[in-house]
JSON list of C-alpha atoms in Angstrom, two decimals:
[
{"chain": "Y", "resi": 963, "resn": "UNK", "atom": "CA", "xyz": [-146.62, -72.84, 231.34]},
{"chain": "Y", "resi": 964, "resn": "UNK", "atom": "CA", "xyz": [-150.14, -72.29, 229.44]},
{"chain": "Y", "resi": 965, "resn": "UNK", "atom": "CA", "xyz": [-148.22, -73.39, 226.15]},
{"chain": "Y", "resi": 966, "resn": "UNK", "atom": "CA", "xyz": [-144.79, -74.71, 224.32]},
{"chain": "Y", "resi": 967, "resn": "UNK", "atom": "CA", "xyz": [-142.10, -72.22, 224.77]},
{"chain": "Y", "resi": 968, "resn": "UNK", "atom": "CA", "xyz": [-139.08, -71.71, 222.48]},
{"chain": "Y", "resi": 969, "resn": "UNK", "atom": "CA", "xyz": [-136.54, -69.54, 222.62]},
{"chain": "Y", "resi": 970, "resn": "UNK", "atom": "CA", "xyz": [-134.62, -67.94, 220.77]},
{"chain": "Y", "resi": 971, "resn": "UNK", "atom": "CA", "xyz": [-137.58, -67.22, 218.47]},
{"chain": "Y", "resi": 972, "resn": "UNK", "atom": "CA", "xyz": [-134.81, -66.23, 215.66]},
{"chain": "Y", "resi": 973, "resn": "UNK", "atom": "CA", "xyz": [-131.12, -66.94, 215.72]},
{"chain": "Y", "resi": 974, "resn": "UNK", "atom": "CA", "xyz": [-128.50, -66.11, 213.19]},
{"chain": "Y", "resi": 975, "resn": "UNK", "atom": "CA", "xyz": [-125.14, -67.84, 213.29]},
{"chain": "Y", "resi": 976, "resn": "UNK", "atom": "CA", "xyz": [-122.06, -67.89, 211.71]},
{"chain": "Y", "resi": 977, "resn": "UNK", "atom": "CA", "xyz": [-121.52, -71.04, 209.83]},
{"chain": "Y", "resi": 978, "resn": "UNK", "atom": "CA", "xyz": [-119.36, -73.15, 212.22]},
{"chain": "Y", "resi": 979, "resn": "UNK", "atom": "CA", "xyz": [-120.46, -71.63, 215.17]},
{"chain": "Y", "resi": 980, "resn": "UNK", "atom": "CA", "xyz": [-122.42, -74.00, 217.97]},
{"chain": "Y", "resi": 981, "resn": "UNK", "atom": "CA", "xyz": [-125.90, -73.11, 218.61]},
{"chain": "Y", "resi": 982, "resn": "UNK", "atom": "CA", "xyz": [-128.59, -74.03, 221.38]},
{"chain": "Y", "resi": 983, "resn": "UNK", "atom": "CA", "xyz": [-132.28, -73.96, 221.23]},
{"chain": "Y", "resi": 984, "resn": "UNK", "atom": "CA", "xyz": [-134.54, -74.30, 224.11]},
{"chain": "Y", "resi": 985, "resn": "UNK", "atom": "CA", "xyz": [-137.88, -76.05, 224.77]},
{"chain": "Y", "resi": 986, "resn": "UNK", "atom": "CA", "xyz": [-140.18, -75.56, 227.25]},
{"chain": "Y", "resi": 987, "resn": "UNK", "atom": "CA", "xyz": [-143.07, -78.15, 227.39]},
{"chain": "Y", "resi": 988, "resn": "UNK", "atom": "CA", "xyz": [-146.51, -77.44, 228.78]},
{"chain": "Y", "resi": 989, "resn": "UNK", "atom": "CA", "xyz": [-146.22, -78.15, 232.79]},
{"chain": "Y", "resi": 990, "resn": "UNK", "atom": "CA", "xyz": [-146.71, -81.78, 233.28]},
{"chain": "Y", "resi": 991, "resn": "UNK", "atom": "CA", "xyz": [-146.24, -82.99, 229.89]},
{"chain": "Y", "resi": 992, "resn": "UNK", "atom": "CA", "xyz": [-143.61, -86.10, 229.65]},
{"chain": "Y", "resi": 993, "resn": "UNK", "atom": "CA", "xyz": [-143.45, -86.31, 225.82]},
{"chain": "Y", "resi": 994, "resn": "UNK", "atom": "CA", "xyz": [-141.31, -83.90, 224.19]},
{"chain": "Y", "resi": 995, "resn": "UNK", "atom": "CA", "xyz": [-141.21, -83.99, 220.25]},
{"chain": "Y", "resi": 996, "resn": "UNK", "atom": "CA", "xyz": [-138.21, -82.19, 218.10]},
{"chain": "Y", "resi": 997, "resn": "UNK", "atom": "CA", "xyz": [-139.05, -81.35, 214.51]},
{"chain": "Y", "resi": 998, "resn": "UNK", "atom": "CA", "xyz": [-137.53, -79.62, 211.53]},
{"chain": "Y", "resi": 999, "resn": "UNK", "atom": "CA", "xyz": [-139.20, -77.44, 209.05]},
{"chain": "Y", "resi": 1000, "resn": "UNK", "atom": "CA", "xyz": [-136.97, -76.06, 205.78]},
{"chain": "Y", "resi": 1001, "resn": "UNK", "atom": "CA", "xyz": [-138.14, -73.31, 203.65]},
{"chain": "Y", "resi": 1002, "resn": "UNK", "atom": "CA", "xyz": [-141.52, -74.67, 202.23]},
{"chain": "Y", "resi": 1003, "resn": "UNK", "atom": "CA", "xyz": [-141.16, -78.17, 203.16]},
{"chain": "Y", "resi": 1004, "resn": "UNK", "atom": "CA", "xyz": [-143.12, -79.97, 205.15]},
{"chain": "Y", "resi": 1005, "resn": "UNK", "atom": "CA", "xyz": [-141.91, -81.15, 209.00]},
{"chain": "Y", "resi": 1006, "resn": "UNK", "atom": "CA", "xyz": [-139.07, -83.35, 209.73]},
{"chain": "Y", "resi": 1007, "resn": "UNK", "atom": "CA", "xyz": [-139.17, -86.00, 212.59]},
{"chain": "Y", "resi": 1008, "resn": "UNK", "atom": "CA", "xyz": [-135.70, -85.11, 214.76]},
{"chain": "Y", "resi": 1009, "resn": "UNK", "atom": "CA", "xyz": [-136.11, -86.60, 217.98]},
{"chain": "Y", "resi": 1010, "resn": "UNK", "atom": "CA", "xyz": [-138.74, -87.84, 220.97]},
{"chain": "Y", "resi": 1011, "resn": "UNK", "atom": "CA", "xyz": [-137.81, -87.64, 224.58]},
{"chain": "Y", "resi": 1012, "resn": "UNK", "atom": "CA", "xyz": [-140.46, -89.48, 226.79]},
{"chain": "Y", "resi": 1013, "resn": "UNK", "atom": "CA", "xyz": [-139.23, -88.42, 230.06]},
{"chain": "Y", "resi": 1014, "resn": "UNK", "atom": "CA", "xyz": [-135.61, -87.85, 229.75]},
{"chain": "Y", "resi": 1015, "resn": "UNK", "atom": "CA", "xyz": [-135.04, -90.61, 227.33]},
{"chain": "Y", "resi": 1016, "resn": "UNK", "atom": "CA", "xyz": [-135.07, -90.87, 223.88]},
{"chain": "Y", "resi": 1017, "resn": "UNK", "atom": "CA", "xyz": [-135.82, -94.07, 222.70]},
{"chain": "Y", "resi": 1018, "resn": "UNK", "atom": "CA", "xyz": [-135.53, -93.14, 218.96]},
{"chain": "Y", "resi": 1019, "resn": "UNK", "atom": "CA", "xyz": [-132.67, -90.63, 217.75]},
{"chain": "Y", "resi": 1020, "resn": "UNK", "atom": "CA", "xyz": [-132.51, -92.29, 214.10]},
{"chain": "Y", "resi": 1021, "resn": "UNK", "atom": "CA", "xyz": [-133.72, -88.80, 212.65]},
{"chain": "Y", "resi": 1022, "resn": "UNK", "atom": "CA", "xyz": [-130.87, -86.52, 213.81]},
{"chain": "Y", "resi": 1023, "resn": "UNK", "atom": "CA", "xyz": [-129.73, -85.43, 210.42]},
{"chain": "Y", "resi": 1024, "resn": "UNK", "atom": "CA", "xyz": [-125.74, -86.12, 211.69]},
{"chain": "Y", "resi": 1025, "resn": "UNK", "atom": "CA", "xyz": [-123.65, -86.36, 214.69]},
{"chain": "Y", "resi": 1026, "resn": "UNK", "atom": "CA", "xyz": [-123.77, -82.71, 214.74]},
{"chain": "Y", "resi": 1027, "resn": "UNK", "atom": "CA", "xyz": [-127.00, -82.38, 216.14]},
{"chain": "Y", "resi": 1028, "resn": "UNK", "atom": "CA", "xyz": [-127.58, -83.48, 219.83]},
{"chain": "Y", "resi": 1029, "resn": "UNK", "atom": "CA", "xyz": [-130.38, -83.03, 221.84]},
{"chain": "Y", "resi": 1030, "resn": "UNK", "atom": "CA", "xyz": [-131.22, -83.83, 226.14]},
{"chain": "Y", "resi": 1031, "resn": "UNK", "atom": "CA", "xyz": [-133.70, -83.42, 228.46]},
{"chain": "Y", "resi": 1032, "resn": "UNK", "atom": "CA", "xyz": [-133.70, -82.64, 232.12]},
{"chain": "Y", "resi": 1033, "resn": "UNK", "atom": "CA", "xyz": [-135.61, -82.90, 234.80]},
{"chain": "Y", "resi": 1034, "resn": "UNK", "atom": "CA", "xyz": [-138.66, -84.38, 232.36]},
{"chain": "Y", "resi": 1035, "resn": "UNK", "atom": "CA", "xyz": [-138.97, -80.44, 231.26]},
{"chain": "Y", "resi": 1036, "resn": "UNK", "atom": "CA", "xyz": [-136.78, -78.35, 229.55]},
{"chain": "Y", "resi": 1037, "resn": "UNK", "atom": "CA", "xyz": [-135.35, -80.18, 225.91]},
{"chain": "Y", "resi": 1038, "resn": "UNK", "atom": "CA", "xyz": [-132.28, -78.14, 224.56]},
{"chain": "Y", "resi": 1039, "resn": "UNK", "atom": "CA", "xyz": [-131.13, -78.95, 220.80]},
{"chain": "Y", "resi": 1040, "resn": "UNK", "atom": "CA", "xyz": [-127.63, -78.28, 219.90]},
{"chain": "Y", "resi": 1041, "resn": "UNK", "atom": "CA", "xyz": [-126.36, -77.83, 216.66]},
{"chain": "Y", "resi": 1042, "resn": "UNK", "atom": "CA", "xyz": [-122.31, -77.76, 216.66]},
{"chain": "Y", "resi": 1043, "resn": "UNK", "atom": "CA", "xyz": [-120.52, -76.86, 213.60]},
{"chain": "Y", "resi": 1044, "resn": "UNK", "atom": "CA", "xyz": [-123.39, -74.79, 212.09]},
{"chain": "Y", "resi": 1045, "resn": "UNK", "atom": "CA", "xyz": [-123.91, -75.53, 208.67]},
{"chain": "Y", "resi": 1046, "resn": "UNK", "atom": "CA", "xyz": [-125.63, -73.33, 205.64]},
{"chain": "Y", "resi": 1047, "resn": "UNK", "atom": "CA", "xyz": [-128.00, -76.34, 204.93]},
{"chain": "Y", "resi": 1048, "resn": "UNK", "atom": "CA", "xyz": [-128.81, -76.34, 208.93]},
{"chain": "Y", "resi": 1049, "resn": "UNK", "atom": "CA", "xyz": [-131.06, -73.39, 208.25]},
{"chain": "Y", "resi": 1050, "resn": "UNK", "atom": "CA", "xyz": [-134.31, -73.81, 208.98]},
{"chain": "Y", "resi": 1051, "resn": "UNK", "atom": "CA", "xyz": [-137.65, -73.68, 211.65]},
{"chain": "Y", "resi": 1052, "resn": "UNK", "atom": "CA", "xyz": [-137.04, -75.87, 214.42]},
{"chain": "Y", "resi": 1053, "resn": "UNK", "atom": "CA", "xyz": [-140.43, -76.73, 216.21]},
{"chain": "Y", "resi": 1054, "resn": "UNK", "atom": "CA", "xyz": [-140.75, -78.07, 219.97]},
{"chain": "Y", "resi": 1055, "resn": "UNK", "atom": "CA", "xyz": [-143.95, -80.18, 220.28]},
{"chain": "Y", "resi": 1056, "resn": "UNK", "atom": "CA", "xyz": [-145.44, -82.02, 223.71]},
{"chain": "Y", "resi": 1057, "resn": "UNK", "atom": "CA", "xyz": [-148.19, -84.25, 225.03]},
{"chain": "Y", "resi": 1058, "resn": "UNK", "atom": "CA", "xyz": [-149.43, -85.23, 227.85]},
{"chain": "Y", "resi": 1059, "resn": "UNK", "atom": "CA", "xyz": [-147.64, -89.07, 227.75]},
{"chain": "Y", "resi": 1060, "resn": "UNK", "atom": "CA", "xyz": [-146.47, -91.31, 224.77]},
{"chain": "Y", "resi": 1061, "resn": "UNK", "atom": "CA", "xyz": [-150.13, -92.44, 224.77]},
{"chain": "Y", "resi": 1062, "resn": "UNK", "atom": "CA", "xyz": [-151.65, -89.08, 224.14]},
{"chain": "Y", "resi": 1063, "resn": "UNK", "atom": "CA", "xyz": [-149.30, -87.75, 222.05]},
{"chain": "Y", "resi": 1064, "resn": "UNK", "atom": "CA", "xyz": [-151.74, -89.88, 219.46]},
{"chain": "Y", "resi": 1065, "resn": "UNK", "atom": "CA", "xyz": [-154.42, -87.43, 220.23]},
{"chain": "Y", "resi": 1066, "resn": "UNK", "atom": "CA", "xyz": [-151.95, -85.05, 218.88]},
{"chain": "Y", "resi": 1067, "resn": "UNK", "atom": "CA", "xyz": [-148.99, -82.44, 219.90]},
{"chain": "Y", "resi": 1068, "resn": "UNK", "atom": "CA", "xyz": [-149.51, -79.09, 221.21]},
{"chain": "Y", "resi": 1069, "resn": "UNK", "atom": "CA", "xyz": [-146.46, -76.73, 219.09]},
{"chain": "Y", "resi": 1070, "resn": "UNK", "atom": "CA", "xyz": [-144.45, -74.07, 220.37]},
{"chain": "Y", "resi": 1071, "resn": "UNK", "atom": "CA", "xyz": [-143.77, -71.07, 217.64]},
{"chain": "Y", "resi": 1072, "resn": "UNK", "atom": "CA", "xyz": [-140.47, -72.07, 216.43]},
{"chain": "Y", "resi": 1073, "resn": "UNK", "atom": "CA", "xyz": [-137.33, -70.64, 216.25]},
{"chain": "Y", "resi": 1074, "resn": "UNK", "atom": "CA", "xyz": [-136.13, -69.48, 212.87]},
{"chain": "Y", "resi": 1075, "resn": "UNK", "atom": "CA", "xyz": [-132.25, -70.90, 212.64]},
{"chain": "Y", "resi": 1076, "resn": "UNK", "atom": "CA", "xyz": [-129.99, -68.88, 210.05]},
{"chain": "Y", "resi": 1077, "resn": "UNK", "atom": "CA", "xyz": [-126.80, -70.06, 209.27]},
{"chain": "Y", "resi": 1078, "resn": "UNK", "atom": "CA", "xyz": [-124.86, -67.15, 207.47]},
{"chain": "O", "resi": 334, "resn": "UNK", "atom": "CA", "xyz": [-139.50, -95.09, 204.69]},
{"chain": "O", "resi": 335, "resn": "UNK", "atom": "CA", "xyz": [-142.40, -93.69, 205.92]},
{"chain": "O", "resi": 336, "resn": "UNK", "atom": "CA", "xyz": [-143.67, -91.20, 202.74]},
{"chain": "O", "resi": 337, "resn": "UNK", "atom": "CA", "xyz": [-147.32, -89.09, 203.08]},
{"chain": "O", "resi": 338, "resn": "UNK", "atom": "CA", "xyz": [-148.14, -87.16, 199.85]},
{"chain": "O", "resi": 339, "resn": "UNK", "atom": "CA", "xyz": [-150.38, -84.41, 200.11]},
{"chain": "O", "resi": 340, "resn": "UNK", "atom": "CA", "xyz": [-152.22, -82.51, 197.26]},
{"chain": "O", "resi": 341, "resn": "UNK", "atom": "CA", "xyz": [-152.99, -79.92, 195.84]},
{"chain": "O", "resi": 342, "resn": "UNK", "atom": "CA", "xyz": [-149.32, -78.35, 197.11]},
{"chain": "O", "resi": 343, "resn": "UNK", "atom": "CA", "xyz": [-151.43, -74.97, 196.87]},
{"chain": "O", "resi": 344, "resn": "UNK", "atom": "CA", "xyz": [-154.71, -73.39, 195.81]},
{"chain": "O", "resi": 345, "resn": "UNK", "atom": "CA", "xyz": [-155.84, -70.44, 195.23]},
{"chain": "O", "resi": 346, "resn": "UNK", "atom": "CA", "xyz": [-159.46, -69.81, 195.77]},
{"chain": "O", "resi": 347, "resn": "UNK", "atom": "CA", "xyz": [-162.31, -67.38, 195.98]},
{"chain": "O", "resi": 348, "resn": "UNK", "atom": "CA", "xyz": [-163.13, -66.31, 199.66]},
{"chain": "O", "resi": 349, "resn": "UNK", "atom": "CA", "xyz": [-167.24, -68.20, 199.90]},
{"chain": "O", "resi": 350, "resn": "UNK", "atom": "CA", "xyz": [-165.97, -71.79, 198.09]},
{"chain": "O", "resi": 351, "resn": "UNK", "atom": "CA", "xyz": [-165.54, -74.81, 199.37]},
{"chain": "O", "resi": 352, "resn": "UNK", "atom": "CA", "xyz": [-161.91, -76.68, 199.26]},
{"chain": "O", "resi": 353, "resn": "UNK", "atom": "CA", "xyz": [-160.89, -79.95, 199.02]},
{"chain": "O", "resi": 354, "resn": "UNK", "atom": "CA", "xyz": [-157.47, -81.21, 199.97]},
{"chain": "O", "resi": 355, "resn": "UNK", "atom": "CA", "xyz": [-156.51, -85.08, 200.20]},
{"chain": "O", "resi": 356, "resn": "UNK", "atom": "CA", "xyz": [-153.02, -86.82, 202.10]},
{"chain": "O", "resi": 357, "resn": "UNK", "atom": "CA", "xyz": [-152.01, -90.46, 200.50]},
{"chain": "O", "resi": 358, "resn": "UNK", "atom": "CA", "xyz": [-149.67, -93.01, 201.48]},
{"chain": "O", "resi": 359, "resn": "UNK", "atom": "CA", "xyz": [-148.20, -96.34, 200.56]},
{"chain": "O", "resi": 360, "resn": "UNK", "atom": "CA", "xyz": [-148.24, -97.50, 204.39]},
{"chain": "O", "resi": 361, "resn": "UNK", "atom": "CA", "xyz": [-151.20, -98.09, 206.31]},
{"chain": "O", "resi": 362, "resn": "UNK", "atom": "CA", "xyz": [-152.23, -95.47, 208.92]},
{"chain": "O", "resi": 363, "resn": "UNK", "atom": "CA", "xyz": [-153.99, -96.48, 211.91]},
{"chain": "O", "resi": 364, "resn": "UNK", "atom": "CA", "xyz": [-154.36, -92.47, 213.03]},
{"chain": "O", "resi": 365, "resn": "UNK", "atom": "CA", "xyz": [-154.62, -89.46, 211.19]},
{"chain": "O", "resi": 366, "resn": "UNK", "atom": "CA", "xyz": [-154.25, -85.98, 212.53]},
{"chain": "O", "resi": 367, "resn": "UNK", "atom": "CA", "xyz": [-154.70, -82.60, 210.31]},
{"chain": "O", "resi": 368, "resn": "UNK", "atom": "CA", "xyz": [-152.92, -79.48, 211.87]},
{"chain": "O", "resi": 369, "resn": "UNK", "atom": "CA", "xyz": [-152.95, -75.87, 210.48]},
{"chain": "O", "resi": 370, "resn": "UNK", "atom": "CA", "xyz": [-150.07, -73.46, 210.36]},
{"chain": "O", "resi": 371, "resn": "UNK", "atom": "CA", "xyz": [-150.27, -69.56, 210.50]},
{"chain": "O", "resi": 372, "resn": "UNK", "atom": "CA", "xyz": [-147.47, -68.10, 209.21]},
{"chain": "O", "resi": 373, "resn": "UNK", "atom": "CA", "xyz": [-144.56, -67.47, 211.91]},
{"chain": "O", "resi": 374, "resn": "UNK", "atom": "CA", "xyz": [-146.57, -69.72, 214.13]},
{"chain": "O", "resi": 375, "resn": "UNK", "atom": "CA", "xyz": [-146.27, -73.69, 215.00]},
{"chain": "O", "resi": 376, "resn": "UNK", "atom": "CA", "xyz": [-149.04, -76.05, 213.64]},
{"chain": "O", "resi": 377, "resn": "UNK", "atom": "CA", "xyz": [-152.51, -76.28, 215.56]},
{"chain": "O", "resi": 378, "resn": "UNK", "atom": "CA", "xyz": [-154.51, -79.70, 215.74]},
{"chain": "O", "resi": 379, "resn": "UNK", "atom": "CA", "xyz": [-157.42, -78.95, 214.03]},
{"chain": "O", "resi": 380, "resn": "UNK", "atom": "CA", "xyz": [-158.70, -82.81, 213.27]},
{"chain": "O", "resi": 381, "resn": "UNK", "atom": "CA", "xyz": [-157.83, -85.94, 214.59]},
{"chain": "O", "resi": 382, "resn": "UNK", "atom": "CA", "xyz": [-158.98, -89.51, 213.48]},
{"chain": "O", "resi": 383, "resn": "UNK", "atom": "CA", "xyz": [-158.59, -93.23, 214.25]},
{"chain": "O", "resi": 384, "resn": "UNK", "atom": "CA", "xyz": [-161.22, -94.95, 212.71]},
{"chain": "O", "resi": 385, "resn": "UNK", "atom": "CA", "xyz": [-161.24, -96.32, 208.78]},
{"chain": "O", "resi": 386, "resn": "UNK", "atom": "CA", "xyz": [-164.30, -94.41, 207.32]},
{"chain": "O", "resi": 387, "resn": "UNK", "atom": "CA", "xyz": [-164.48, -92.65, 210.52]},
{"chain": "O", "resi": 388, "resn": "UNK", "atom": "CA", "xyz": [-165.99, -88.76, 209.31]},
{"chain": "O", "resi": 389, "resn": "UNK", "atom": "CA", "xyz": [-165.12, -86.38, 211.83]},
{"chain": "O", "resi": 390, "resn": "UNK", "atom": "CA", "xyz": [-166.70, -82.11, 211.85]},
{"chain": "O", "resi": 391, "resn": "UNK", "atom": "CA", "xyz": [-164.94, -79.44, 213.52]},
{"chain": "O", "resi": 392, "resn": "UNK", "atom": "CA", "xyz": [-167.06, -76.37, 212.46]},
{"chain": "O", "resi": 393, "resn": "UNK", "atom": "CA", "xyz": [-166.39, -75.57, 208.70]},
{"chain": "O", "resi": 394, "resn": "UNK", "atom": "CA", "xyz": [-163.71, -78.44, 208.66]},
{"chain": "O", "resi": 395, "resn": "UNK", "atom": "CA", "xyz": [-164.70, -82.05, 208.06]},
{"chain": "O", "resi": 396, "resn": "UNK", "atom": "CA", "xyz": [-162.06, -84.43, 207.35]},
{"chain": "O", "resi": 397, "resn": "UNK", "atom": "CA", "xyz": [-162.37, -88.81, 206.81]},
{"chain": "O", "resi": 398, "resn": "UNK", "atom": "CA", "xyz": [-160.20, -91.34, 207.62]},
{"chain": "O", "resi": 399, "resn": "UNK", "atom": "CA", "xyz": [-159.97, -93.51, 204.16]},
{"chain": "O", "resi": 400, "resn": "UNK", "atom": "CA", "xyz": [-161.61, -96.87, 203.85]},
{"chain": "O", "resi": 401, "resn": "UNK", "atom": "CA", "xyz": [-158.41, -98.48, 202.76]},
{"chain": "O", "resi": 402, "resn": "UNK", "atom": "CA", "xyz": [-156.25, -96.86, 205.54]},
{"chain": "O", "resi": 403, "resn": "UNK", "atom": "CA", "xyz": [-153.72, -94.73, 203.39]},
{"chain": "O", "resi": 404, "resn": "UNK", "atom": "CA", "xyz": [-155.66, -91.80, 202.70]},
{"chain": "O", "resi": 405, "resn": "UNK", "atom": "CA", "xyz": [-157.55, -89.01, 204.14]},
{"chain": "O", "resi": 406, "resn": "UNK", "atom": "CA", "xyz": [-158.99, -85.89, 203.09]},
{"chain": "O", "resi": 407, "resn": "UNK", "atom": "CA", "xyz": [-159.86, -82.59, 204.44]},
{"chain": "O", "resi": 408, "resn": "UNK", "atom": "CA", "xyz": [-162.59, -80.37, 203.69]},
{"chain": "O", "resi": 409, "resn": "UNK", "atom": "CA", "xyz": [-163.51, -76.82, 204.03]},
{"chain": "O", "resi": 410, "resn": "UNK", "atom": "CA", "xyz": [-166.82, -75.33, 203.24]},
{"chain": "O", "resi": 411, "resn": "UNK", "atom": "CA", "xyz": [-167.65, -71.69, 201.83]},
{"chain": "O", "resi": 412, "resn": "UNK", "atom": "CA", "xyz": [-163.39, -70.52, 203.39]},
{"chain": "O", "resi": 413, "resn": "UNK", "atom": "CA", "xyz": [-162.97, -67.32, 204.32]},
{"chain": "O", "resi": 414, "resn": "UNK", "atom": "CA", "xyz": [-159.97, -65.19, 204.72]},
{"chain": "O", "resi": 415, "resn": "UNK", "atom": "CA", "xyz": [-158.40, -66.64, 207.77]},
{"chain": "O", "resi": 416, "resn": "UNK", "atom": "CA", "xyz": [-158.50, -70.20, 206.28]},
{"chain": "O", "resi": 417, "resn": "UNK", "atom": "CA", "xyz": [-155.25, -68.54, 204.92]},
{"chain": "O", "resi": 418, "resn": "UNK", "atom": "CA", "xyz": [-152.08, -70.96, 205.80]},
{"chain": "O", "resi": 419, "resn": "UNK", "atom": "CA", "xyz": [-150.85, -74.50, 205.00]},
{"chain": "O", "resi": 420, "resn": "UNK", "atom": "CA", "xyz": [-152.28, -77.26, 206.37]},
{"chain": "O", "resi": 421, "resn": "UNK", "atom": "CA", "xyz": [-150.55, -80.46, 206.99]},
{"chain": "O", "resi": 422, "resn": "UNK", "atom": "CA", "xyz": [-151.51, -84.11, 207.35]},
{"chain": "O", "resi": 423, "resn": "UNK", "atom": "CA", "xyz": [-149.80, -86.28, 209.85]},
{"chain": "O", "resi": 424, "resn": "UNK", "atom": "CA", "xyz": [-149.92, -90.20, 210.52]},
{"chain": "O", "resi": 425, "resn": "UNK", "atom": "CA", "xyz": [-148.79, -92.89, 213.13]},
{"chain": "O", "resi": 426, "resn": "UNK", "atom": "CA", "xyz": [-148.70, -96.04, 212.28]},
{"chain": "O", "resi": 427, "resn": "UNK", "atom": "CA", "xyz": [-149.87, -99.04, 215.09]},
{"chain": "O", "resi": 428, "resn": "UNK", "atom": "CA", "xyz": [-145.95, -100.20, 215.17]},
{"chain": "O", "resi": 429, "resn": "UNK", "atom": "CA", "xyz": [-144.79, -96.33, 216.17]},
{"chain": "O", "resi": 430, "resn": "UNK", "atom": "CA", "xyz": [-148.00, -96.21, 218.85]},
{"chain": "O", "resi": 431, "resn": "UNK", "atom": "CA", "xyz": [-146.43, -93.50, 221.23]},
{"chain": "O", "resi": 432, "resn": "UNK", "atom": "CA", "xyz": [-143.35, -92.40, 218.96]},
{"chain": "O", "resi": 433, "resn": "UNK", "atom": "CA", "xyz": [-143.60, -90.22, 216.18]},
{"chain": "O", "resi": 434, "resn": "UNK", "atom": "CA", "xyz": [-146.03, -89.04, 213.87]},
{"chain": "O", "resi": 435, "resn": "UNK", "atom": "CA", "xyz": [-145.10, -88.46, 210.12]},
{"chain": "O", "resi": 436, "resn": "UNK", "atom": "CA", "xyz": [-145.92, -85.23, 208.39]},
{"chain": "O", "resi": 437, "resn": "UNK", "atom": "CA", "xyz": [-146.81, -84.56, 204.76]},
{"chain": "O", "resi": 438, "resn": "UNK", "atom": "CA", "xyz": [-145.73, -81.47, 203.12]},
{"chain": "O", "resi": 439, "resn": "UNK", "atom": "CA", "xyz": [-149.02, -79.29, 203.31]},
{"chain": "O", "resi": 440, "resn": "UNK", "atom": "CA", "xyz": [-150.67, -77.78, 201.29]},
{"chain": "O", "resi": 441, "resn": "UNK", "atom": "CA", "xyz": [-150.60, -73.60, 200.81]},
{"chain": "O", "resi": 442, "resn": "UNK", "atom": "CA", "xyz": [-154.00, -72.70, 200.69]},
{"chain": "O", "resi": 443, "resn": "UNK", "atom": "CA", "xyz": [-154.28, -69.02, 199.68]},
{"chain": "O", "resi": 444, "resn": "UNK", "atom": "CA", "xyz": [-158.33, -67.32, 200.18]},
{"chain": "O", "resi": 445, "resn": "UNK", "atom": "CA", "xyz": [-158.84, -64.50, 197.73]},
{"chain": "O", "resi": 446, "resn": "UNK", "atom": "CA", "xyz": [-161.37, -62.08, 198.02]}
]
């Protein structure tokens, strides 16, 4: 597609509930990027998929959060066992290759998580 | 771990000046990047530098890559209303080449008129 897609672009769970949320890189791009943004805070590194692997999960908050890639497209993040403090923007990022991602991400829109 | 401090954490300024806003580390950097978020929206590259001392222009927006490597700044001359938004600082470091890049907090940068 012309840009990142995201969807949901809100969700609101009940605490303890699983959720999904879906990224949809630019066409063609093989680096996906997972971030986290909290209520004015700044972004939190979650997880990079070049291809289908992630070579790095070390910033998945807890082994409640899980995240795959298929096909070298679509990313899905899941979040099992919703909790209040899992509330937050999670943004979907991708670049052409591991190499350009240092000319910087393209970002989808987010989707707002709220655990109530 | 990796830490970038950004500052001021929000201004408020008259629609017409100029703005200043800086992003500091303890680590060295070897890239910088300097994104803007809309609200409701994801960040947009607005900046990107790999150089020390490297001064880059995009329009209105200048922003330099810091002589020792663990700073950069970003500029804005005479905003106007749509400068509206927080902008964020990001840097990779040459060990992380093709992982992730860290973000500082932003700064809110509110345009009155």
């Amino acid at each position: 597609g012309a840009g990142v897609s995201q969807s949901p672009s809100n969700k609101v769970t009940e605490k303890g509930k699983d959720v999904e949320l879906r990224c949809d890189p630019i066409s063609g791009h093989t680096a996906l990027y997972w971030y986290r943004q909290s209520l004015g805070q700044g972004l939190e590194f979650l997880i990079y998929f070049q291809g289908n692997s992630a070579p790095d999960k070390s910033g998945l908050p807890s082994d409640r959060f899980s995240a795959e890639r298929t096909g070298g497209s679509v990313s899905t993040l899941t979040i099992q066992r919703t909790q209040q403090e899992d509330s937050a923007v999670y943004l979907c990022a991708s670049s052409l290759d591991f190499r350009t991602g240092g000319y910087g991400y393209t970002f989808g829109s987010g989707t707002r998580l709220t655990v109530v | 771990g990796q830490q970038l401090n950004q500052s001021p954490q929000s201004m408020f300024i008259q629609e017409g000046e100029d703005v200043s806003m800086n992003c500091t580390s303890s680590s060295i950097f070897n890239t910088w990047l300097w994104y803007k978020q809309d609200p409701g929206e994801g960040p947009v590259l607005l900046i990107a530098l790999y150089k020390a001392g490297e001064l880059t222009s995009n329009g209105r927006l200048t922003a330099q890559f810091g002589i020792t490597r663990k700073d950069s700044f970003l500029n804005i001359s005479a905003s106007i209303p749509s400068d509206v938004g927080i902008y964020f600082c990001a840097g990779q470091r040459l060990e992380n080449y093709g992982q992730n890049f860290v973000f500082g907090p932003g700064t809110r940068l509110s345009v009155l008129p």
